[in-house]
Short mmCIF file of C-alpha atoms in Angstrom, two decimals:
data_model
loop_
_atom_site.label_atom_id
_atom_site.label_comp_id
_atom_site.label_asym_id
_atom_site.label_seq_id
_atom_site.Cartn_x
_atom_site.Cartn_y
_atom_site.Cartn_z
CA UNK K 1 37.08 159.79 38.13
CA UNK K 2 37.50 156.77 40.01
CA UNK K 3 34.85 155.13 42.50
CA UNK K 4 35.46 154.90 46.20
CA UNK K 5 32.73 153.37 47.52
CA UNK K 6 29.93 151.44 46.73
CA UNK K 7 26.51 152.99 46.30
CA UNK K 8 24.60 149.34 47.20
CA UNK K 9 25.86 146.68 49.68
CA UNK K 10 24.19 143.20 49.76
CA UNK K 11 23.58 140.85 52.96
CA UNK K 12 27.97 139.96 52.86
CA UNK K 13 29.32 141.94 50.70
CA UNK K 14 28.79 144.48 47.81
CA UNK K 15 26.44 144.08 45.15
CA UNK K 16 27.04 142.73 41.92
CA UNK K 17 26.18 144.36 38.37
CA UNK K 18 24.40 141.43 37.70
CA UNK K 19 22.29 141.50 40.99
CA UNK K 20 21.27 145.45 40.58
CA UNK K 21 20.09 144.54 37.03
CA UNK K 22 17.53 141.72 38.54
CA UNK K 23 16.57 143.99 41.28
CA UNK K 24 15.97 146.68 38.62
CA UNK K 25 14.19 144.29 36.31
CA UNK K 26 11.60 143.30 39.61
CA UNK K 27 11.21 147.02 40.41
CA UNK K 28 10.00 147.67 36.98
CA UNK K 29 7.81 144.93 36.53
CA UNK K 30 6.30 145.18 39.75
CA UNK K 31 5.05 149.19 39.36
CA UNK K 32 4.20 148.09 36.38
CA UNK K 33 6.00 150.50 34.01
CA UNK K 34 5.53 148.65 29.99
CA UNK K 35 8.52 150.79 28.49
CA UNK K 36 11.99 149.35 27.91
CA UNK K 37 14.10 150.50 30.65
CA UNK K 38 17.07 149.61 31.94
CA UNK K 39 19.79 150.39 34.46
CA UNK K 40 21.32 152.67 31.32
CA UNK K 41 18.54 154.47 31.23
CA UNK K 42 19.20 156.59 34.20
CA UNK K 43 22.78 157.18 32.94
CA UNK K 44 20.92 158.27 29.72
CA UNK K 45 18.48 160.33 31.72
CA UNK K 46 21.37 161.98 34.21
CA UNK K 47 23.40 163.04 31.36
CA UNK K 48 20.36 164.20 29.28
CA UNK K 49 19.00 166.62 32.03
CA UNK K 50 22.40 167.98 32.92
CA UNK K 51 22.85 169.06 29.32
CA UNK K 52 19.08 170.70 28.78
CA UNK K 53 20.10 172.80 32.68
CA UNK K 54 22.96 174.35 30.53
CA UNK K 55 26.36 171.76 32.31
CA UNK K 56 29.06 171.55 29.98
CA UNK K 57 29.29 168.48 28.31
CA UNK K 58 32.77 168.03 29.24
CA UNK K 59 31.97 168.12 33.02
CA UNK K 60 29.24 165.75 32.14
CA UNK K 61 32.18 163.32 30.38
CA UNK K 62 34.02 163.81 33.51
CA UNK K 63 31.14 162.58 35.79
CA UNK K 64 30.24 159.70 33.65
CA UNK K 65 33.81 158.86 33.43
CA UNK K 66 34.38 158.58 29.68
CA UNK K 67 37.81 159.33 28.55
CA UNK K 68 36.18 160.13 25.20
CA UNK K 69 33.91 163.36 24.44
CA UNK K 70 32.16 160.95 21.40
CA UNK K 71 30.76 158.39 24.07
CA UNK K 72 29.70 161.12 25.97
CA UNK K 73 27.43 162.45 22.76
CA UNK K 74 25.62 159.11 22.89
CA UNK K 75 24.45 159.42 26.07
CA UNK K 76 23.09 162.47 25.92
CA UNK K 77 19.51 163.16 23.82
CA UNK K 78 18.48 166.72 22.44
CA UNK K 79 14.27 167.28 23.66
CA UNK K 80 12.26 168.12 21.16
CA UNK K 81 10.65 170.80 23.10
CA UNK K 82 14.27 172.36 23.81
CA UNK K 83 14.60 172.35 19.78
CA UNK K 84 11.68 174.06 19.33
CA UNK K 85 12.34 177.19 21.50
CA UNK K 86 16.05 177.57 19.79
CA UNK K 87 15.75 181.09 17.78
CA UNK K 88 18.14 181.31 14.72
CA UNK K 89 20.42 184.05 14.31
CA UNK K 90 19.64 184.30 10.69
CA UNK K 91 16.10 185.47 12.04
CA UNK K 92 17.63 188.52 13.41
CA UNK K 93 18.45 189.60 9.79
CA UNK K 94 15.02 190.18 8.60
CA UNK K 95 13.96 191.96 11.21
CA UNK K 96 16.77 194.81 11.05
CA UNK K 97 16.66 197.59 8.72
CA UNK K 98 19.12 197.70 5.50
#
């Protein structure tokens, strides 16, 4: 997947990385939010929330625009709630009759 245009322009010309970052770092400061965020936390975040609504993770690869499934994986965190509410198969056996 290949960008076509840019999301942010600046007074002349696109934004750089580099200038996003600052404006990022101001915007977080100022509304005064303490935990360590950065602009890779709403990559994080996007890929995180796509997975818990049920997306394939290879669409997700395909939208971040990893060529590799494993860098994918790191982006993506397992809630603990989610965890919680997974029921094992091997439950099933117990409560069926031999």
């Amino acid at each position: 997947m290949q960008q076509k245009e840019n999301l942010f322009f600046g007074r002349k010309d696109k934004y750089t990385i580099k200038s996003i970052q600052k404006i990022f770092e101001y915007s977080v400061k100022k509304a005064g939010i303490r935990k360590d965020v950065s602009c890779y936390t709403f990559r994080h975040s996007f890929a995180t929330h796509l997975l818990e609504r049920g997306v394939d993770i290879r669409y997700i690869q395909s939208l971040l625009g990893h060529a590799r499934l494993q860098t994918t994986q790191t982006y993506t965190h397992v809630a603990d709630s989610k965890l919680k509410n997974i029921q094992s198969p091997l439950d099933d056996i117990y409560s069926k009759p031999i």
